[in-house]
mmCIF file of C-alpha atoms in Angstrom:
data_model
loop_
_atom_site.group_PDB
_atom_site.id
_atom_site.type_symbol
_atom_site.label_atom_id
_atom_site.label_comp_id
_atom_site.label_asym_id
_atom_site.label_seq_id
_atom_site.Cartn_x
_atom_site.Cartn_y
_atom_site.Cartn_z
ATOM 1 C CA UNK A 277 87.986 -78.152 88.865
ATOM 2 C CA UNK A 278 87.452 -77.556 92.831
ATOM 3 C CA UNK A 279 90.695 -77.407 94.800
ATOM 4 C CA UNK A 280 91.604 -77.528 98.265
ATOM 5 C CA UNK A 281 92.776 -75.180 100.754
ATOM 6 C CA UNK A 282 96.476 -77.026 100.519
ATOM 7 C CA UNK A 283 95.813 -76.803 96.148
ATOM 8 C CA UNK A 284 94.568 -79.923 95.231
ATOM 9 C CA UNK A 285 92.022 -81.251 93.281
ATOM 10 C CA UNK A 286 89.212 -82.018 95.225
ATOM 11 C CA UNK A 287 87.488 -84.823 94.099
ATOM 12 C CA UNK A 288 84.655 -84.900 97.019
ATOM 13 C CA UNK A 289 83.878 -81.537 95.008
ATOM 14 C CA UNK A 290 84.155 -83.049 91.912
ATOM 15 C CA UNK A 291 81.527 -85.075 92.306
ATOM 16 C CA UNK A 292 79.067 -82.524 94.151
ATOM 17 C CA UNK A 293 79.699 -80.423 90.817
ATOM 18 C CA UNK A 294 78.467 -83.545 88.626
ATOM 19 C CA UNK A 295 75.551 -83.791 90.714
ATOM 20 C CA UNK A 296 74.491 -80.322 90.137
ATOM 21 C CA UNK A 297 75.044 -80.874 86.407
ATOM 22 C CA UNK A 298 72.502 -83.536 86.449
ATOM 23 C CA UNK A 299 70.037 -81.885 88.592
ATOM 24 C CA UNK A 300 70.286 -78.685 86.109
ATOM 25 C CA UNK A 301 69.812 -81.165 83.287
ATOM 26 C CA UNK A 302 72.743 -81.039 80.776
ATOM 27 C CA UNK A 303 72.890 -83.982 78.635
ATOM 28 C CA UNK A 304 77.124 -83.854 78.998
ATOM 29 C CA UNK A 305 80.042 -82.478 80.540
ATOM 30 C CA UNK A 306 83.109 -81.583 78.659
ATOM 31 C CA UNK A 307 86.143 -82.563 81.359
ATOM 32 C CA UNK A 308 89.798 -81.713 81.534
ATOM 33 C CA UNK A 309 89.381 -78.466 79.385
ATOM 34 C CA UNK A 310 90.410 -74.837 79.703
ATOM 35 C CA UNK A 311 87.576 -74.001 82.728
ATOM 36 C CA UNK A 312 88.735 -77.344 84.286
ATOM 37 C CA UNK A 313 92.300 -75.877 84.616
ATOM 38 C CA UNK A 314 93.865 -77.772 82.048
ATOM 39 C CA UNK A 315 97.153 -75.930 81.391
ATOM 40 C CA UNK A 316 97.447 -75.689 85.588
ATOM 41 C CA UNK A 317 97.195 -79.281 85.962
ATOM 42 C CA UNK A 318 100.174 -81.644 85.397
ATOM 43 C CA UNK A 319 100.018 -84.666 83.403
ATOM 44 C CA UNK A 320 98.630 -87.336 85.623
ATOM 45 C CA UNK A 321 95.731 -84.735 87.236
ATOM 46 C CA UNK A 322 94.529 -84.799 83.838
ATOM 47 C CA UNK A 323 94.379 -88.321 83.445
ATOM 48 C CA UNK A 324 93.232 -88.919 86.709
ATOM 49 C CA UNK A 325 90.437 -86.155 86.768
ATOM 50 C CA UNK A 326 89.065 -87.136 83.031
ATOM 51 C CA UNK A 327 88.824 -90.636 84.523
ATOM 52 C CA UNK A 328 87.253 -90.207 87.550
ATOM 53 C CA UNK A 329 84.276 -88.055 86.114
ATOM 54 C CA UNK A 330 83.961 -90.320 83.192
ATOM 55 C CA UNK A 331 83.455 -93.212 86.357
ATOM 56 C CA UNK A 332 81.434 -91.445 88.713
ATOM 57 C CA UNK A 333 78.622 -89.009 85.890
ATOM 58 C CA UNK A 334 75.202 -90.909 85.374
ATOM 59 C CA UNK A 335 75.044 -93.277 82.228
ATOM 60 C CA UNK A 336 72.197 -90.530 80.762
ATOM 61 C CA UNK A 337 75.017 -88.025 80.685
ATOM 62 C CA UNK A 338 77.700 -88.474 78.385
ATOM 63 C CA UNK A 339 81.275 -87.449 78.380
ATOM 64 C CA UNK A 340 84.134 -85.907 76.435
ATOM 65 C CA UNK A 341 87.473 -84.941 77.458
ATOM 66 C CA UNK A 342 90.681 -83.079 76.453
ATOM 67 C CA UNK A 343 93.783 -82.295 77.962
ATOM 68 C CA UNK A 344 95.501 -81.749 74.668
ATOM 69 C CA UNK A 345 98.054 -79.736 75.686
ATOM 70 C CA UNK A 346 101.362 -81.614 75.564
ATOM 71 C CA UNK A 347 103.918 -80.391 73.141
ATOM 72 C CA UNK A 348 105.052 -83.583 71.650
ATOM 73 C CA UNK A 349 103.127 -85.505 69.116
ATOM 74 C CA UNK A 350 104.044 -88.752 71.032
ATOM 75 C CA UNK A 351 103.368 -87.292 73.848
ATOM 76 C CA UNK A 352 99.686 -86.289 72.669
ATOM 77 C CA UNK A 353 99.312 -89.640 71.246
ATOM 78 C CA UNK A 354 99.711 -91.001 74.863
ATOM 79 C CA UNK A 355 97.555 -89.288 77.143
ATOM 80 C CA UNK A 356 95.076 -89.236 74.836
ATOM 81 C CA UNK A 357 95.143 -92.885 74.280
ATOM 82 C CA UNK A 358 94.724 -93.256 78.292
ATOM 83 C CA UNK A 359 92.020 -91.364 78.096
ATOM 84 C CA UNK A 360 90.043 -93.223 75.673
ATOM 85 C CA UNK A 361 91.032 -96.503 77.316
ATOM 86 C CA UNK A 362 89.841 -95.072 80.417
ATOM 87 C CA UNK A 363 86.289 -95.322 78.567
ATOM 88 C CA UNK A 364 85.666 -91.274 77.595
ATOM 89 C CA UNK A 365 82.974 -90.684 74.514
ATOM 90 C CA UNK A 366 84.635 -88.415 72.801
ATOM 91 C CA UNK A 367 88.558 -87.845 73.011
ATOM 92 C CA UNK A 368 89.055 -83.898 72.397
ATOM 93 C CA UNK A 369 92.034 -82.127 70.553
ATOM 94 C CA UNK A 370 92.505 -78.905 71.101
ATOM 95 C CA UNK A 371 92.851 -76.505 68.100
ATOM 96 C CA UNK A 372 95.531 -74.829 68.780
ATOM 97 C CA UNK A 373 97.841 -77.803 69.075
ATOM 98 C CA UNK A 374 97.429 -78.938 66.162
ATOM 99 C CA UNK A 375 99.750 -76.592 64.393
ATOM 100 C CA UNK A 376 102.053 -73.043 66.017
ATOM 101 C CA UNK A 377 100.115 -69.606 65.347
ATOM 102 C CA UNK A 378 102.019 -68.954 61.935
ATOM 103 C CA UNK A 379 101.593 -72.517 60.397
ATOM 104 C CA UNK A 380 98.895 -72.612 57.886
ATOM 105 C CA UNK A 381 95.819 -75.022 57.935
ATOM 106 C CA UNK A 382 97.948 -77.321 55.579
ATOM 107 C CA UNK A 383 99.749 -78.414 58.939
ATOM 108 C CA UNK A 384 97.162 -78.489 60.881
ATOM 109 C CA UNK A 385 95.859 -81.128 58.763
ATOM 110 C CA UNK A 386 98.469 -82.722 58.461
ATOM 111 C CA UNK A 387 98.915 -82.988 62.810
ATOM 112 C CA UNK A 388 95.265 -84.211 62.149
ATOM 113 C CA UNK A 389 96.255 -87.217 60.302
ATOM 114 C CA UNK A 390 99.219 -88.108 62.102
ATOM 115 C CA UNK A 391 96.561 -88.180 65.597
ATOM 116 C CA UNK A 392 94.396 -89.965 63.641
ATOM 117 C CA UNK A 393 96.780 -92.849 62.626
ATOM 118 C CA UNK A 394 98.818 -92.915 65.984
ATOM 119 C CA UNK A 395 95.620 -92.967 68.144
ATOM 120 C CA UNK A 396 93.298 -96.244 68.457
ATOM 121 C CA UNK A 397 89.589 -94.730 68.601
ATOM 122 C CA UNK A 398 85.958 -94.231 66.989
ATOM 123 C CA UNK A 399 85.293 -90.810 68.272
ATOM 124 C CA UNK A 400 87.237 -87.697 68.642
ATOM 125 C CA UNK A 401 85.933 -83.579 69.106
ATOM 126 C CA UNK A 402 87.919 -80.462 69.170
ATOM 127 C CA UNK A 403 87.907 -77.501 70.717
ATOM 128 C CA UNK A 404 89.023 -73.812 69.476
ATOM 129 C CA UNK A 405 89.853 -73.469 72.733
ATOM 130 C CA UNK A 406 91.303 -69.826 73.024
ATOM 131 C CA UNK A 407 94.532 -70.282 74.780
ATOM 132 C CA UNK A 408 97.470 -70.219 74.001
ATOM 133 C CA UNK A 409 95.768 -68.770 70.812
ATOM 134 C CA UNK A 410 92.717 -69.128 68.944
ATOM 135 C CA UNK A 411 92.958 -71.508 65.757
ATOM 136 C CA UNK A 412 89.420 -71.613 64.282
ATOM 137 C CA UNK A 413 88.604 -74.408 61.599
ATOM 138 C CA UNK A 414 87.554 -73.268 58.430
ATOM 139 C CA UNK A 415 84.249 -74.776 56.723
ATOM 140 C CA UNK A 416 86.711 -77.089 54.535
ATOM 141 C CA UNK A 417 88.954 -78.173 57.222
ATOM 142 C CA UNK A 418 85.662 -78.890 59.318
ATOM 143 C CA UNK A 419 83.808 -80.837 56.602
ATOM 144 C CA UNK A 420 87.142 -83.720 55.869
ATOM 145 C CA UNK A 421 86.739 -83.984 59.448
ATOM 146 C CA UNK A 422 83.707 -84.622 58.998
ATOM 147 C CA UNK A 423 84.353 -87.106 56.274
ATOM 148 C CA UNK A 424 86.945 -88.944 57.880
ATOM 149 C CA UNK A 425 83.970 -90.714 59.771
ATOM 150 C CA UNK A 426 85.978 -90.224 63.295
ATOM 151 C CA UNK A 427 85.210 -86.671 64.854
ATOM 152 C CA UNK A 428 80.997 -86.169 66.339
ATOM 153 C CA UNK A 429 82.014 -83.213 68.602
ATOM 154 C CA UNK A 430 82.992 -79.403 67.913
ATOM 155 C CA UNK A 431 82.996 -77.193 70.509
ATOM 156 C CA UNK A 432 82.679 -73.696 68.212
ATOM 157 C CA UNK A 433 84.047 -70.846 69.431
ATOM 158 C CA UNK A 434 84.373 -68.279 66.619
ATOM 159 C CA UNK A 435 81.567 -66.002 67.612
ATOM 160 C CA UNK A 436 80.627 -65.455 64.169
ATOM 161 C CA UNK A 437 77.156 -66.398 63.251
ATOM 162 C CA UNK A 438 77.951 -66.243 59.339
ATOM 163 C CA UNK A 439 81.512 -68.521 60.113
ATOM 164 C CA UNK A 440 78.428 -71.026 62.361
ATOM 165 C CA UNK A 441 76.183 -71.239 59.434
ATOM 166 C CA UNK A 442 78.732 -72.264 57.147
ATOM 167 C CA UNK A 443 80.014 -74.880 59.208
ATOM 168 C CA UNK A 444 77.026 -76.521 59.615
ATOM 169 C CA UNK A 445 76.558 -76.539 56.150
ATOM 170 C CA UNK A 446 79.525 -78.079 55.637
ATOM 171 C CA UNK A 447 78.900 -80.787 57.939
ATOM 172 C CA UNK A 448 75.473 -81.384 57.718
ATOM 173 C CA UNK A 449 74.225 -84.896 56.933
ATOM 174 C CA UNK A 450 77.476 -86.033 59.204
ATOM 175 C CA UNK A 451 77.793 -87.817 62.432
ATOM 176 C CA UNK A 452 79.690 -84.256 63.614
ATOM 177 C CA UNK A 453 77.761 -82.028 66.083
ATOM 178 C CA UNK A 454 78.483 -78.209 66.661
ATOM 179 C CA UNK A 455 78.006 -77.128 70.204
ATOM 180 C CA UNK A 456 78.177 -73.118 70.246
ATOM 181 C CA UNK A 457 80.394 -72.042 73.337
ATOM 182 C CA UNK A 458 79.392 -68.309 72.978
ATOM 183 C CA UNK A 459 75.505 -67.121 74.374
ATOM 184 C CA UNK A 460 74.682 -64.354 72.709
ATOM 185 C CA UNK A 461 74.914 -65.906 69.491
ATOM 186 C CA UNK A 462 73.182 -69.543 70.856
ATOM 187 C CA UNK A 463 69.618 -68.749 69.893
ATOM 188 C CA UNK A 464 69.729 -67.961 66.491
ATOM 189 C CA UNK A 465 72.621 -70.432 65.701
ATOM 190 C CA UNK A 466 70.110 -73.239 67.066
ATOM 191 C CA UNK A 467 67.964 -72.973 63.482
ATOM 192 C CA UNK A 468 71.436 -73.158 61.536
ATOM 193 C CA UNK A 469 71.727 -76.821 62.740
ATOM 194 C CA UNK A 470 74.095 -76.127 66.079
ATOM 195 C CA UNK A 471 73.320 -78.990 68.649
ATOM 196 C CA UNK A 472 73.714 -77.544 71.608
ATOM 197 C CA UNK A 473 75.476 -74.929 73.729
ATOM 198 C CA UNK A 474 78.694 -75.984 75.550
ATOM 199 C CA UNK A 475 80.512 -72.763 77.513
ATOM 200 C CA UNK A 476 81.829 -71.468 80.518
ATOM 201 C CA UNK A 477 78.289 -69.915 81.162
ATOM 202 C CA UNK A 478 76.835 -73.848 81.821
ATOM 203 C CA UNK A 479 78.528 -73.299 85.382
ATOM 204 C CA UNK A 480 76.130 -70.518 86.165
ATOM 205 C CA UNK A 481 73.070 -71.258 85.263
ATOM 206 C CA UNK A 482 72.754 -74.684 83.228
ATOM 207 C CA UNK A 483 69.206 -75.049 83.425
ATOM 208 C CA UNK A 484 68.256 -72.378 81.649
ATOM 209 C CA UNK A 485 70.741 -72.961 78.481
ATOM 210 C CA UNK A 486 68.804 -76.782 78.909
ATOM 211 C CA UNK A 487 65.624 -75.512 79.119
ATOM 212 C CA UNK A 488 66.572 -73.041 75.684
ATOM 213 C CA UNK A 489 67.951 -75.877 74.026
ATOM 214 C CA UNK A 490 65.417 -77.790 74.592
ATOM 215 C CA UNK A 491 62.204 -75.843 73.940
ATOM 216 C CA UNK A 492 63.894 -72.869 71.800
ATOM 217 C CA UNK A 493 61.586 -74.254 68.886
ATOM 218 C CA UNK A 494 58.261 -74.969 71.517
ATOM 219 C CA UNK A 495 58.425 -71.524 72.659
ATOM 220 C CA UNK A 496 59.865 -68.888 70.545
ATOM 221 C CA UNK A 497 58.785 -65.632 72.049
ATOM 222 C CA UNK A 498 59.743 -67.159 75.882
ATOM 223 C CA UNK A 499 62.742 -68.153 74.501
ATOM 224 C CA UNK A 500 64.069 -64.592 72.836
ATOM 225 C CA UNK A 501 63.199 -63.343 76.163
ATOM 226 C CA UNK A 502 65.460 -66.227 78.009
ATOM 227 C CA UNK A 503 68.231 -65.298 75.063
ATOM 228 C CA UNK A 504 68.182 -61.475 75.552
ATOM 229 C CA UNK A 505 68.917 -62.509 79.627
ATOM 230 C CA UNK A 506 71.344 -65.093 78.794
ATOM 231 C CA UNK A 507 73.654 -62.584 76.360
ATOM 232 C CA UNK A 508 73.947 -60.198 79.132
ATOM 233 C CA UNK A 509 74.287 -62.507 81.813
ATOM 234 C CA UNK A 510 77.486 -64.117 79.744
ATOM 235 C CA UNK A 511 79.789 -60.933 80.928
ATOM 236 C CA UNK A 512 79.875 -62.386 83.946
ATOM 237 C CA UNK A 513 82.715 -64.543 82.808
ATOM 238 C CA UNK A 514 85.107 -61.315 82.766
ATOM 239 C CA UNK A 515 84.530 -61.255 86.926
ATOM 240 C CA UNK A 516 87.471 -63.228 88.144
ATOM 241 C CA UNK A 517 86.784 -66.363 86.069
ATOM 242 C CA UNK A 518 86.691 -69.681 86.714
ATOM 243 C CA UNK A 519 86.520 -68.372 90.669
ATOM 244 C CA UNK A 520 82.907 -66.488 90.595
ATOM 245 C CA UNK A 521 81.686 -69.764 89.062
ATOM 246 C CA UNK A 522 83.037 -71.286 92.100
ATOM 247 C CA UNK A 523 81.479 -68.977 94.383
ATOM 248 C CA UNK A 524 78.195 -69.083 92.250
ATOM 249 C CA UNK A 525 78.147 -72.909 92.565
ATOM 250 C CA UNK A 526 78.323 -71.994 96.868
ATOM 251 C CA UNK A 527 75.606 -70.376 96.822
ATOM 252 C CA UNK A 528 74.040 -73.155 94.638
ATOM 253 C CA UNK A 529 74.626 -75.472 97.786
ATOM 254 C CA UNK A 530 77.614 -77.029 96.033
ATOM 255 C CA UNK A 531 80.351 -77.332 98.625
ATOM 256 C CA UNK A 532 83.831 -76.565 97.539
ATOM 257 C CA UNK A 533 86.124 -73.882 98.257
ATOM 258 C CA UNK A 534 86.611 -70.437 95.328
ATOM 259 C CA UNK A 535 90.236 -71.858 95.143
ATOM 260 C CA UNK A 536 92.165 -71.463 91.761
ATOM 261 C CA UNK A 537 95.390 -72.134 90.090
ATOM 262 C CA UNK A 538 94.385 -69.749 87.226
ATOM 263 C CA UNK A 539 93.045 -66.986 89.462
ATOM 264 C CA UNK A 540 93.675 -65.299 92.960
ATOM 265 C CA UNK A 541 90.331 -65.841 94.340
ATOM 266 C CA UNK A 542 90.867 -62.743 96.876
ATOM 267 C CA UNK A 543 89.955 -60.804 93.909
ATOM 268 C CA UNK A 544 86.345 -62.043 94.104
ATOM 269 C CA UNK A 545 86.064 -59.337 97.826
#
């Protein structure tokens, strides 16, 4: 999320940002989640930001959004509904809120269910986003997500390549896609079934996860060589992140300001 000088979101920047998506050729954008700000934005600038990307990206780019981070179930239930009404693709919980750090998977399912009936929609995703903590679905837990016919999105963020396989074991044959958020493990967890890479690193250097995506399978030897630069590229998220994206995205042409809510971007000199 671009802000202003005075901290606020900038939507002229917004915008300029979608653009470069589309001329870097990602097939979506994932809005209103943790590199968007999420947990520094108040209710409404969640609404309002999912809604305005889902209005102003390109009709060959689709959309999911979050902003699951409301404590309440009823008040989860509501800005999520908004969001769907406000015509997002995928509505996307967040892990993490389904259940506190010492409740067991049991309650997590059960949160699932009670989303699930409170909430009117045909598609929903979630992301093991890692903040406040990191609640990873298991294989099992994936797959009767899976079977509930309602969930197409996963944005995986366990790292693991053996914990990857086995989820797209479990949902293979579904209507549930895994996008990988972690590089160095992209390549090789393309031939386990994963659909795509979705992670912080897509506001560096977009084109080239596209391009691996896309012809990982074409060009096999070009694209271990585009892997082994990808892996090491992905430490540059431990620079002063979201704010070196920012600055990355300058130099890129896109014009909006390093400013963060998350980060001091006076860090960046």
């Amino acid at each position: 999320t671009p802000f202003t000088e005075d901290n606020k979101i900038d939507y002229d920047g917004v915008l300029k940002i979608i653009e470069w998506y589309d001329k870097m050729g990602v097939t979506g954008i994932f809005a209103v989640c943790q590199s968007s700000e999420m947990f520094q934005l108040n209710a409404r600038e969640r609404f309002e930001l999912a809604k305005f990307v889902i209005e102003n990206t390109p009709k060959h780019i689709g959309v999911v959004a979050s902003g699951h981070v409301a404590e309440d179930p009823e008040d989860q239930v509501r800005e999520a509904q908004a969001v769907i009404d406000a015509g997002v693709q995928s509505y996307v919980f967040i892990s993490n809120q389904f259940a506190k750090v010492n409740e067991s998977e049991d309650a997590a399912k059960k949160r699932i269910e009670y989303l699930l009936d409170h909430i009117d929609a045909e598609s929903f995703g979630v992301y093991e986003c890692p903040y406040p903590y990191k609640r990873l679905l298991s294989p099992e837990l994936l797959k009767w997500c899976a079977d509930t016919g309602k969930f197409s999105f996963l944005k995986d963020t366990c790292c693991d390549l053996p914990q990857l396989k086995a989820k797209c074991e479990a949902v293979k044959g579904s209507d549930l896609k895994i996008f990988n958020a972690n590089a160095a493990t992209l390549l090789e967890s393309l031939s386990y079934g994963v659909a795509g890479y979705s992670g912080v690193m897509a506001n560096f250097h977009a084109d080239l996860y596209a391009w691996l995506v896309k012809n990982w399978q074409k060009e096999p030897e070009r694209a271990k060589v585009m892997m082994d630069f990808l892996g090491a590229a992905s430490m540059i998220e431990c620079q002063v992140y979201p704010c070196n994206a920012k600055y990355h995205m300058q130099l890129e042409g896109v014009p909006i300001t390093t400013k963060s809510r998350k980060q001091d971007d006076a860090l960046l000199t």
